[in-house]
mmCIF file of C-alpha atoms in Angstrom:
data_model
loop_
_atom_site.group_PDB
_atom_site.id
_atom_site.type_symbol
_atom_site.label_atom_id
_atom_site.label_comp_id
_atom_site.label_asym_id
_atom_site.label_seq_id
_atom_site.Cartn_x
_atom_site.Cartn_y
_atom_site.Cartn_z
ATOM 1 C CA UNK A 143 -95.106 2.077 18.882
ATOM 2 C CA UNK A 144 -93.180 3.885 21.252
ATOM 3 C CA UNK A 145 -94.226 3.606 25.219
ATOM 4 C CA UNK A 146 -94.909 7.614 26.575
ATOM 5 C CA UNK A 147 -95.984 6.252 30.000
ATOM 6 C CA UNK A 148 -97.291 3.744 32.193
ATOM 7 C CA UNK A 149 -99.697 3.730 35.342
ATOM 8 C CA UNK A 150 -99.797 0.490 37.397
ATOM 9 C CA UNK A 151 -101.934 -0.450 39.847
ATOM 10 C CA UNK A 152 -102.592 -3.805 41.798
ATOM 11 C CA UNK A 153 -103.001 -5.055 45.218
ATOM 12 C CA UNK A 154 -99.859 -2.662 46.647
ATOM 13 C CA UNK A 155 -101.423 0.504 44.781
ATOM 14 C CA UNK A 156 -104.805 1.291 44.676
ATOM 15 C CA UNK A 157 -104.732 3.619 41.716
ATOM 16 C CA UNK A 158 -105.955 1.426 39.449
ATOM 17 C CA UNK A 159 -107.918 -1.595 40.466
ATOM 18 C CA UNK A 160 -110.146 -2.882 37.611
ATOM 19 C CA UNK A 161 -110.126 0.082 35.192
ATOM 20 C CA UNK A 162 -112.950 -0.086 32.072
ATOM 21 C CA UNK A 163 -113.743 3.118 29.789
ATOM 22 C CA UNK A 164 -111.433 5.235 29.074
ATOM 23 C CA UNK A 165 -112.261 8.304 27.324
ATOM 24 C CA UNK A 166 -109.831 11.758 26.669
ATOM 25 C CA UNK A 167 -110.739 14.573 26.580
ATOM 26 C CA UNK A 168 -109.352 17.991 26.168
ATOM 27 C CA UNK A 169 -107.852 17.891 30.090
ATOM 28 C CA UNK A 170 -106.659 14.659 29.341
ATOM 29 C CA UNK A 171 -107.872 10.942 30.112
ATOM 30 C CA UNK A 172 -110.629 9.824 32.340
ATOM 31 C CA UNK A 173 -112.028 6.101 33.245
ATOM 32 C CA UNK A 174 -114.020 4.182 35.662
ATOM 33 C CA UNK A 175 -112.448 2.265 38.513
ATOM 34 C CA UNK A 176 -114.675 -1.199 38.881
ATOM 35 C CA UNK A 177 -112.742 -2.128 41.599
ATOM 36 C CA UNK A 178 -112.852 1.233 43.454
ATOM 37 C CA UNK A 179 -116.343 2.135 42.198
ATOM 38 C CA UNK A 180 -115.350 5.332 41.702
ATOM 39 C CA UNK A 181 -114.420 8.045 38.494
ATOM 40 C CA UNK A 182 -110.133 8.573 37.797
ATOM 41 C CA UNK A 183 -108.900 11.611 35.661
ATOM 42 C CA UNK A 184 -105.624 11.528 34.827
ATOM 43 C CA UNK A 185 -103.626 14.464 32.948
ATOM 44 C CA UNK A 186 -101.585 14.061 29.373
ATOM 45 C CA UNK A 187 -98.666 12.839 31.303
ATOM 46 C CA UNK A 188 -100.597 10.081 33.242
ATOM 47 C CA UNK A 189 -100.599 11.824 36.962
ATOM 48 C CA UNK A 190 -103.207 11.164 38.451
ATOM 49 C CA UNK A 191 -105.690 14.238 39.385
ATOM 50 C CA UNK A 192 -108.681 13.987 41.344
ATOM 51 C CA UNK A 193 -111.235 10.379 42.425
ATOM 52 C CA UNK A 194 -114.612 10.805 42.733
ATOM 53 C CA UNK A 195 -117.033 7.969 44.117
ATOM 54 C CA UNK A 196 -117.522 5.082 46.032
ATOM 55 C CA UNK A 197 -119.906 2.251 46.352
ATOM 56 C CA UNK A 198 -123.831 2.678 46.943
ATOM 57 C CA UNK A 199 -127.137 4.185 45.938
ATOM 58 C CA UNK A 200 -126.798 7.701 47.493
ATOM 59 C CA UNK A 201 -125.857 10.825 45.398
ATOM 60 C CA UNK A 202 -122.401 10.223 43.353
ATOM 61 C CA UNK A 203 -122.302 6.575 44.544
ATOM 62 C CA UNK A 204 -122.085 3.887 42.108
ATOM 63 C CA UNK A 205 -123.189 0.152 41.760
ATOM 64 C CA UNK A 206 -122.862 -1.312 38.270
ATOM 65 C CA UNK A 207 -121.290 1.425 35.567
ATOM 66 C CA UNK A 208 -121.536 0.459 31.704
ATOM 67 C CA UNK A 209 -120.573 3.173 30.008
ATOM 68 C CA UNK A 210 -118.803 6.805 30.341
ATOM 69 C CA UNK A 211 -118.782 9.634 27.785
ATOM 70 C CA UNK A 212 -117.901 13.534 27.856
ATOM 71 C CA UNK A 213 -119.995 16.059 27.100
ATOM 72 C CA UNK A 214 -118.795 19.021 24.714
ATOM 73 C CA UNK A 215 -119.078 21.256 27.661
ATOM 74 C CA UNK A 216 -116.421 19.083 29.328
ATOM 75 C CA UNK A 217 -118.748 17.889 31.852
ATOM 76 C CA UNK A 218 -118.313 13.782 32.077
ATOM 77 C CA UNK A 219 -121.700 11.336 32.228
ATOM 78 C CA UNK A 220 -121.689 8.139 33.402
ATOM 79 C CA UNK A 221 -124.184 5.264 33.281
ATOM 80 C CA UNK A 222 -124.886 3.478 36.235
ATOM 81 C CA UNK A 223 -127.092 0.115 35.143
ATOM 82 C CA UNK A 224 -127.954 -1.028 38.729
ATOM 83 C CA UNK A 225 -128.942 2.469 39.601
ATOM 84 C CA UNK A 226 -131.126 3.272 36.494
ATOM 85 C CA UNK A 227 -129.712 6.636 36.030
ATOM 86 C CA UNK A 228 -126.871 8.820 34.677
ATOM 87 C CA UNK A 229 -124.368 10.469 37.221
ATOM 88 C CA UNK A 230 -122.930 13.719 36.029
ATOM 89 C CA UNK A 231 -119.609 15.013 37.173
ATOM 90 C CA UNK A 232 -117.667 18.821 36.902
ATOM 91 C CA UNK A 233 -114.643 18.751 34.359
ATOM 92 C CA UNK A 234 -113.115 19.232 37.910
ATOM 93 C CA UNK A 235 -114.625 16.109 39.864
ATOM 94 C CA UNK A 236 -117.209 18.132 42.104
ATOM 95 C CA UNK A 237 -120.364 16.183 41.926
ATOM 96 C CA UNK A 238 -123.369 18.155 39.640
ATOM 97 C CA UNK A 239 -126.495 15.990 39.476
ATOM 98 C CA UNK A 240 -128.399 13.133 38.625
ATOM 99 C CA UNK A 241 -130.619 12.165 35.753
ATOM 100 C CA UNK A 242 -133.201 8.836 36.343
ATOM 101 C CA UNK A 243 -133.329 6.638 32.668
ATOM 102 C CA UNK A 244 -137.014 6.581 31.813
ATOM 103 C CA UNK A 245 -138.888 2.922 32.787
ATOM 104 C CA UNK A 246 -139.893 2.769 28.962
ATOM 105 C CA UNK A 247 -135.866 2.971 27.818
ATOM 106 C CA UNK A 248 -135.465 -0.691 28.773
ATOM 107 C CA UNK A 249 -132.547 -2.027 30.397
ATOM 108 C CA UNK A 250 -130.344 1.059 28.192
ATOM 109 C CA UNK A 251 -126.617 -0.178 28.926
ATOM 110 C CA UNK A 252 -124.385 2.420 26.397
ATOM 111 C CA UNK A 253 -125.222 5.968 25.087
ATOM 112 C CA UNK A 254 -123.721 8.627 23.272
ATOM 113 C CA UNK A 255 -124.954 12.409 22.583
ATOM 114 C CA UNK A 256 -127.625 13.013 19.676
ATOM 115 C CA UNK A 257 -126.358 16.743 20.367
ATOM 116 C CA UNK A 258 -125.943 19.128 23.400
ATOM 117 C CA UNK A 259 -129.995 18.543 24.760
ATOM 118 C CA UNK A 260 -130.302 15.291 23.486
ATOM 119 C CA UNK A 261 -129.140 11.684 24.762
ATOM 120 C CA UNK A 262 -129.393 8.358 22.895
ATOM 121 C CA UNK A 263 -129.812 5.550 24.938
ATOM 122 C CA UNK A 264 -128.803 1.773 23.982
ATOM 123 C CA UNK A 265 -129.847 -1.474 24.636
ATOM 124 C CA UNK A 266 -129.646 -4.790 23.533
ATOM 125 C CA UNK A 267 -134.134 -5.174 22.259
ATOM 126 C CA UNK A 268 -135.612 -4.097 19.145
ATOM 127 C CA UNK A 269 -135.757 -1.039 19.240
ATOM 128 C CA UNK A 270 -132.172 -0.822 20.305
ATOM 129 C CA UNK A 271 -132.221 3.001 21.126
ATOM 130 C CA UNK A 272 -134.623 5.422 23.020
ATOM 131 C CA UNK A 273 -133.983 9.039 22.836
ATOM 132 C CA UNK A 274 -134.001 11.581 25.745
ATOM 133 C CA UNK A 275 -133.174 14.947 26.451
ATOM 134 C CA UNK A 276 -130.834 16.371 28.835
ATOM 135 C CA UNK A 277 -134.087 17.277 31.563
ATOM 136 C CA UNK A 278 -134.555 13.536 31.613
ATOM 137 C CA UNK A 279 -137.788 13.843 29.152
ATOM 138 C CA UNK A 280 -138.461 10.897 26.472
ATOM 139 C CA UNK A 281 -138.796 11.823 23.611
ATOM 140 C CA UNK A 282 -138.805 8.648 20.971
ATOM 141 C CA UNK A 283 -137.235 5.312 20.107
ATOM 142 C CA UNK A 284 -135.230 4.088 16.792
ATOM 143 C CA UNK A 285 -134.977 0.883 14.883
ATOM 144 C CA UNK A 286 -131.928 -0.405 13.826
ATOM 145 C CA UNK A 287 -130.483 1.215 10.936
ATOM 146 C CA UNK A 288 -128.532 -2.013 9.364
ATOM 147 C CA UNK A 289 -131.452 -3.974 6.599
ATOM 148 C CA UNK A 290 -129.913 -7.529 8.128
ATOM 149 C CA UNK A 291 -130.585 -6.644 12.002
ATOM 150 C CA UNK A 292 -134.184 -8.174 11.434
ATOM 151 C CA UNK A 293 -132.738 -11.693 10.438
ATOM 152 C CA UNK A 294 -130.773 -11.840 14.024
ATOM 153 C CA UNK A 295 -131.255 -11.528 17.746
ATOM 154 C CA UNK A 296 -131.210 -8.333 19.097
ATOM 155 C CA UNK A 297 -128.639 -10.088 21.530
ATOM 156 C CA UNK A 298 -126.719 -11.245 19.017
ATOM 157 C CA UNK A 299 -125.689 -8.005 17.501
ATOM 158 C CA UNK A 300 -124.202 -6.201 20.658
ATOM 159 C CA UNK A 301 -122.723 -3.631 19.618
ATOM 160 C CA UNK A 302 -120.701 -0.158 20.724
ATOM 161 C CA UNK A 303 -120.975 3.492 19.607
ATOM 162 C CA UNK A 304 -118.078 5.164 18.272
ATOM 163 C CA UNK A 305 -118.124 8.844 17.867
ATOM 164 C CA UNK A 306 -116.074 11.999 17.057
ATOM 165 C CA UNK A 307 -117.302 14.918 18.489
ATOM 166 C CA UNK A 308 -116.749 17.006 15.407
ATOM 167 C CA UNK A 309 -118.934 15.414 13.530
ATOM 168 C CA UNK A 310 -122.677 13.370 12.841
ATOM 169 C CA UNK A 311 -121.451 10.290 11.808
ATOM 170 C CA UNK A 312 -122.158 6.963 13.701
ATOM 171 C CA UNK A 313 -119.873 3.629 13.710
ATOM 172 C CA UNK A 314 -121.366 0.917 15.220
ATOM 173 C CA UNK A 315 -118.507 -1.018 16.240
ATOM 174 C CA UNK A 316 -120.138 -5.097 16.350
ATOM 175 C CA UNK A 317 -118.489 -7.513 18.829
ATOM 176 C CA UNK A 318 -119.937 -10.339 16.601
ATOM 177 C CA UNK A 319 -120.431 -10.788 13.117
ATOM 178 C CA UNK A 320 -118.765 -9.383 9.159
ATOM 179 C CA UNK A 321 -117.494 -5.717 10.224
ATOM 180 C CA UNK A 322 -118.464 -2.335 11.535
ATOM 181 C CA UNK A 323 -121.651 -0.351 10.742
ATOM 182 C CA UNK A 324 -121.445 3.544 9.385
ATOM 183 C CA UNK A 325 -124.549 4.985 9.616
ATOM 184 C CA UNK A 326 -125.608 8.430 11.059
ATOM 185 C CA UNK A 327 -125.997 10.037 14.908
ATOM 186 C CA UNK A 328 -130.006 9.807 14.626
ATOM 187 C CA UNK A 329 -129.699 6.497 13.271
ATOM 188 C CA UNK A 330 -132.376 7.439 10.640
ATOM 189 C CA UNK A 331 -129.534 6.524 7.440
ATOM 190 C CA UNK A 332 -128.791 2.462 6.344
ATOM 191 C CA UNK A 333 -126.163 1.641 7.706
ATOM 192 C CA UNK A 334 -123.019 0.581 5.429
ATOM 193 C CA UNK A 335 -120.491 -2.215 5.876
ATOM 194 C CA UNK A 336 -117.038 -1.970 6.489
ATOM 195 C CA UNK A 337 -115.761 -4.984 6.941
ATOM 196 C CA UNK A 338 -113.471 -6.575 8.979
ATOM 197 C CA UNK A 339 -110.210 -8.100 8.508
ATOM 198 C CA UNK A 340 -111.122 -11.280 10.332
ATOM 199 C CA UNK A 341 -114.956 -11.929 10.852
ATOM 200 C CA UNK A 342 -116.747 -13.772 13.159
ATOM 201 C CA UNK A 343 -120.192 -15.313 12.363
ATOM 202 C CA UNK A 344 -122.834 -14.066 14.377
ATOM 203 C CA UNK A 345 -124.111 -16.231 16.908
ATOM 204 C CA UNK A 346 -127.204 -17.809 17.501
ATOM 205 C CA UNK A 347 -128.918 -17.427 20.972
ATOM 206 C CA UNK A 348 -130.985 -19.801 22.813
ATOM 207 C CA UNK A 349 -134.119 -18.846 23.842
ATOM 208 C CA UNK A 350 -135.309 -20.634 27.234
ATOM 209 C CA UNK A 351 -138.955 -19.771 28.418
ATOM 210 C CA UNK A 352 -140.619 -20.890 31.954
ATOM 211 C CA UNK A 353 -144.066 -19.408 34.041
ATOM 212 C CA UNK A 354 -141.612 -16.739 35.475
ATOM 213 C CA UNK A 355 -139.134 -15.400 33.015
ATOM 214 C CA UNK A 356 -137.246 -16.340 29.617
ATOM 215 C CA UNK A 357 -133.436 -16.030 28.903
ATOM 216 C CA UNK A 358 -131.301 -16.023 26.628
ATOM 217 C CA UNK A 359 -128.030 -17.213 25.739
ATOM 218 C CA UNK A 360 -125.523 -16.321 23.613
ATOM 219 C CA UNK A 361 -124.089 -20.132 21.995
ATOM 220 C CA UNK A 362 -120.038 -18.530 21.362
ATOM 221 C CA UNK A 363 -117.943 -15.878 22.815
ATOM 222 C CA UNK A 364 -115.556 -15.509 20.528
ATOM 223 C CA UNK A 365 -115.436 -11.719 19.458
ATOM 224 C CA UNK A 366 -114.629 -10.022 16.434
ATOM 225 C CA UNK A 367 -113.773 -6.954 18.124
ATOM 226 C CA UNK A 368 -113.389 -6.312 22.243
ATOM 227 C CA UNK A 369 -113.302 -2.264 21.901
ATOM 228 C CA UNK A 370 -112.891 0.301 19.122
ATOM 229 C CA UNK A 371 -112.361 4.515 19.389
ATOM 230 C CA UNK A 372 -112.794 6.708 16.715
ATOM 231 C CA UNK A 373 -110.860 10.249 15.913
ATOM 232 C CA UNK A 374 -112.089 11.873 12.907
ATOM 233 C CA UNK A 375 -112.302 9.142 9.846
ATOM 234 C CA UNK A 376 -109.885 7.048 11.613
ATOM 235 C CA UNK A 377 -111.261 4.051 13.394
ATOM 236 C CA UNK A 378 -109.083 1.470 15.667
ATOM 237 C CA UNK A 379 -110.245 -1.454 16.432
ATOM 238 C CA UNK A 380 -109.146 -3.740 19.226
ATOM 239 C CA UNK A 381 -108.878 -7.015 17.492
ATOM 240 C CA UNK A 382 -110.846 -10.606 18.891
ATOM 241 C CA UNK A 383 -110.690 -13.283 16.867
ATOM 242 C CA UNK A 384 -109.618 -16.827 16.690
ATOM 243 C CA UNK A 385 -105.923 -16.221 15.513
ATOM 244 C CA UNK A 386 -103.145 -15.890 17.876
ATOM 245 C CA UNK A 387 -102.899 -11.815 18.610
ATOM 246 C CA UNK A 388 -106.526 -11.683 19.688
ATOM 247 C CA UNK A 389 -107.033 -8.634 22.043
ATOM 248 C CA UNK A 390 -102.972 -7.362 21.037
ATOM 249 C CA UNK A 391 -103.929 -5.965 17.680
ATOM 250 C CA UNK A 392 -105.388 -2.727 16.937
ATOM 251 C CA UNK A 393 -107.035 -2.722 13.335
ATOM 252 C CA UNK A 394 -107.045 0.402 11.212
ATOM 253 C CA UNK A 395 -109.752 1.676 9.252
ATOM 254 C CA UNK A 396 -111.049 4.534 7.274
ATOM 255 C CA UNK A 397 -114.274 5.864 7.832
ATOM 256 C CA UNK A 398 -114.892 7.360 4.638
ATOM 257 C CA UNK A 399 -113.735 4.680 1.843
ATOM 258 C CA UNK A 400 -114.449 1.681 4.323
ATOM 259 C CA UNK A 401 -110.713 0.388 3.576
ATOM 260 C CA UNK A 402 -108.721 -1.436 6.331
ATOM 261 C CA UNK A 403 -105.324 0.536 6.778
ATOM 262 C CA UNK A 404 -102.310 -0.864 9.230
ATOM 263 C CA UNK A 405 -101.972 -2.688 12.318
ATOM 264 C CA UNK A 406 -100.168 -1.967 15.078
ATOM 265 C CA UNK A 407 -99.370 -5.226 17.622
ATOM 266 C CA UNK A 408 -99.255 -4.247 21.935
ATOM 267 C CA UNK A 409 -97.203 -6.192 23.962
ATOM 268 C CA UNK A 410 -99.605 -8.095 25.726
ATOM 269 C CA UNK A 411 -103.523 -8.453 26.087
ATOM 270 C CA UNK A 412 -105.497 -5.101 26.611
ATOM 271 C CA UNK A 413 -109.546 -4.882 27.089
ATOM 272 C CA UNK A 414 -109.982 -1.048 26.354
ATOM 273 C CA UNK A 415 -108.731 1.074 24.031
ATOM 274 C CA UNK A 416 -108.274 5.110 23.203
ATOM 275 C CA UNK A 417 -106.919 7.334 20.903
ATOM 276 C CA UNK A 418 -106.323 10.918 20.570
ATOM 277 C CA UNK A 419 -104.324 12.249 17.497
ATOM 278 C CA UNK A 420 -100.791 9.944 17.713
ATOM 279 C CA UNK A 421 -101.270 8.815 20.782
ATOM 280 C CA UNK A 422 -102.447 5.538 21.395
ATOM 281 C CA UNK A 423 -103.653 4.200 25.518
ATOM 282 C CA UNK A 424 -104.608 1.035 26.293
ATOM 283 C CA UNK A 425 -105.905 -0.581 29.635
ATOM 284 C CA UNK A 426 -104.893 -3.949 30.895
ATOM 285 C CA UNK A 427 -105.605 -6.353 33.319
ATOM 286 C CA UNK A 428 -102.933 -9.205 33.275
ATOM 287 C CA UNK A 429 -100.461 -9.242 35.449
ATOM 288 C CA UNK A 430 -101.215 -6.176 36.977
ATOM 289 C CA UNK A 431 -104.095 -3.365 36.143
ATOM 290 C CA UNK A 432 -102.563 -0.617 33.696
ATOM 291 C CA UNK A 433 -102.916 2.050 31.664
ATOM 292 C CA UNK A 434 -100.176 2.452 28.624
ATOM 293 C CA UNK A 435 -99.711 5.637 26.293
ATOM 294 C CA UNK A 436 -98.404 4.680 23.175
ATOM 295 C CA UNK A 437 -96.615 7.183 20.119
ATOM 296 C CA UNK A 438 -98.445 5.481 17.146
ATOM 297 C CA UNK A 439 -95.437 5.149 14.817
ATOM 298 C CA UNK A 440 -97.820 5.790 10.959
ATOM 299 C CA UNK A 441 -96.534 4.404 7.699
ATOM 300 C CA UNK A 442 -96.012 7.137 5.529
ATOM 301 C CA UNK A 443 -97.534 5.614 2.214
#
């Protein structure tokens, strides 16, 4: 791989504090600042171009984001747990409006787009998704589309969408357990397993139950994978594991015959990954918070 550009942040810059999510887009690349509370879109070159947010409950205020995606009109959504509702921003930054997540969706922590009206919200119960539409109107739930999920703790088999916005196919990219799951948008297809070149078993969770509330526990936290992307039948997979590498390898696979591909090995530790044709970005945290563009370098067998 061959290094395009850097953007490094830390206690003398506050450009980037604690960055999570990054998605790109057609404009370029755009994340969520933990530490700042706040949205960051940066252009292809990695300058940065507008901030948008701060700290709260009020209007374009944020408390606990867990997820980020962009819309096909270019508009960007984000999921704000703490707040129960999704914030939605201009392609520009200007703030648009805000959308409250039904009471009966759960405690909904990802989501991705069914299509332009509808939303599919995630969570980590049985059943893991509730679908909405773009007024804020619920409109169903869905089961889990892999046969096994029913063996397992909905806990246990946390998982993250991976999309391309060309097309109705659905990865479920599992932190735990044999590999990743291809099944459709709608989730209304089995899923299929592709699996992955190092597994982890998934874990069992203790249950604890009192007068006032149960909890449970997940007994490792060891992961199989700590972020994945998709772009067209390519899927990368940031790489757990037990083996030395973890969270410096990014897996290759192919969508459509399920076959692991390459590897390609960053310098040092990242926690979020994106891709976008040959170029590879990848957010880290130690020493200093940073974003890296990559030129994926592709074996051409």
């Amino acid at each position: 791989m061959d290094e395009l550009y850097a953007v490094v942040g830390g206690l003398q810059d506050s450009v980037l504090l604690h960055p999570r999510f990054p998605r790109v887009g057609d404009r370029g690349l755009v994340l969520y600042d933990q530490g700042r509370n706040a949205i960051e879109a940066f252009d292809r070159a990695g300058q940065l171009l507008w901030v948008f947010g701060k700290r709260g409950r009020g209007p374009g205020e944020f408390l606990r984001v867990t997820d980020l995606r962009l819309h096909q009109s270019g508009s960007i959504w984000i999921l704000d747990l703490d707040n129960a509702r999704l914030t939605i921003l201009s392609p520009a930054g200007s703030y648009l409006r805000s959308l409250p997540i039904p009471r009966d969706a759960g405690l909904a922590d990802r989501f991705y787009f069914l299509d332009a009206r509808r939303i599919v919200l995630l969570a980590h119960r049985d059943p893991i998704a509730a679908v909405m539409d773009t007024s804020g109107q619920l409109l169903g739930f869905r089961q889990h589309p892999w046969p096994e999920a029913r063996n397992h703790h909905p806990m246990a088999l946390a998982f993250k969408p991976l999309l391309d916005p060309d097309d109705d196919r659905l990865v479920l990219m599992q932190y735990y357990g044999a590999g990743l799951l291809a099944t459709d948008r709608g989730l209304q297809t089995p899923a299929r397993l592709i699996p992955y070149v190092e597994p982890i078993p998934i874990p069992d969770v203790h249950v604890a139950r009192s007068a006032s509330r149960t909890v449970a526990t997940i007994q490792t936290r060891t992961l199989a994978a700590v972020d994945g992307v998709r772009d067209g039948d390519d899927v990368y997979i940031l790489f757990g594991g037990l083996t030395d590498g973890s969270r410096r390898f990014v897996d290759h696979y192919d969508l459509e015959t399920g076959r692991y591909l390459d590897t390609w090995l960053l310098p040092s530790p990242a926690r979020y990954i994106a891709v976008a044709g040959d170029t590879l970005f990848s957010v880290h945290m130690d020493p200093l918070p940073r974003l890296q563009a990559w030129r994926l370098r592709r074996d051409p067998g």
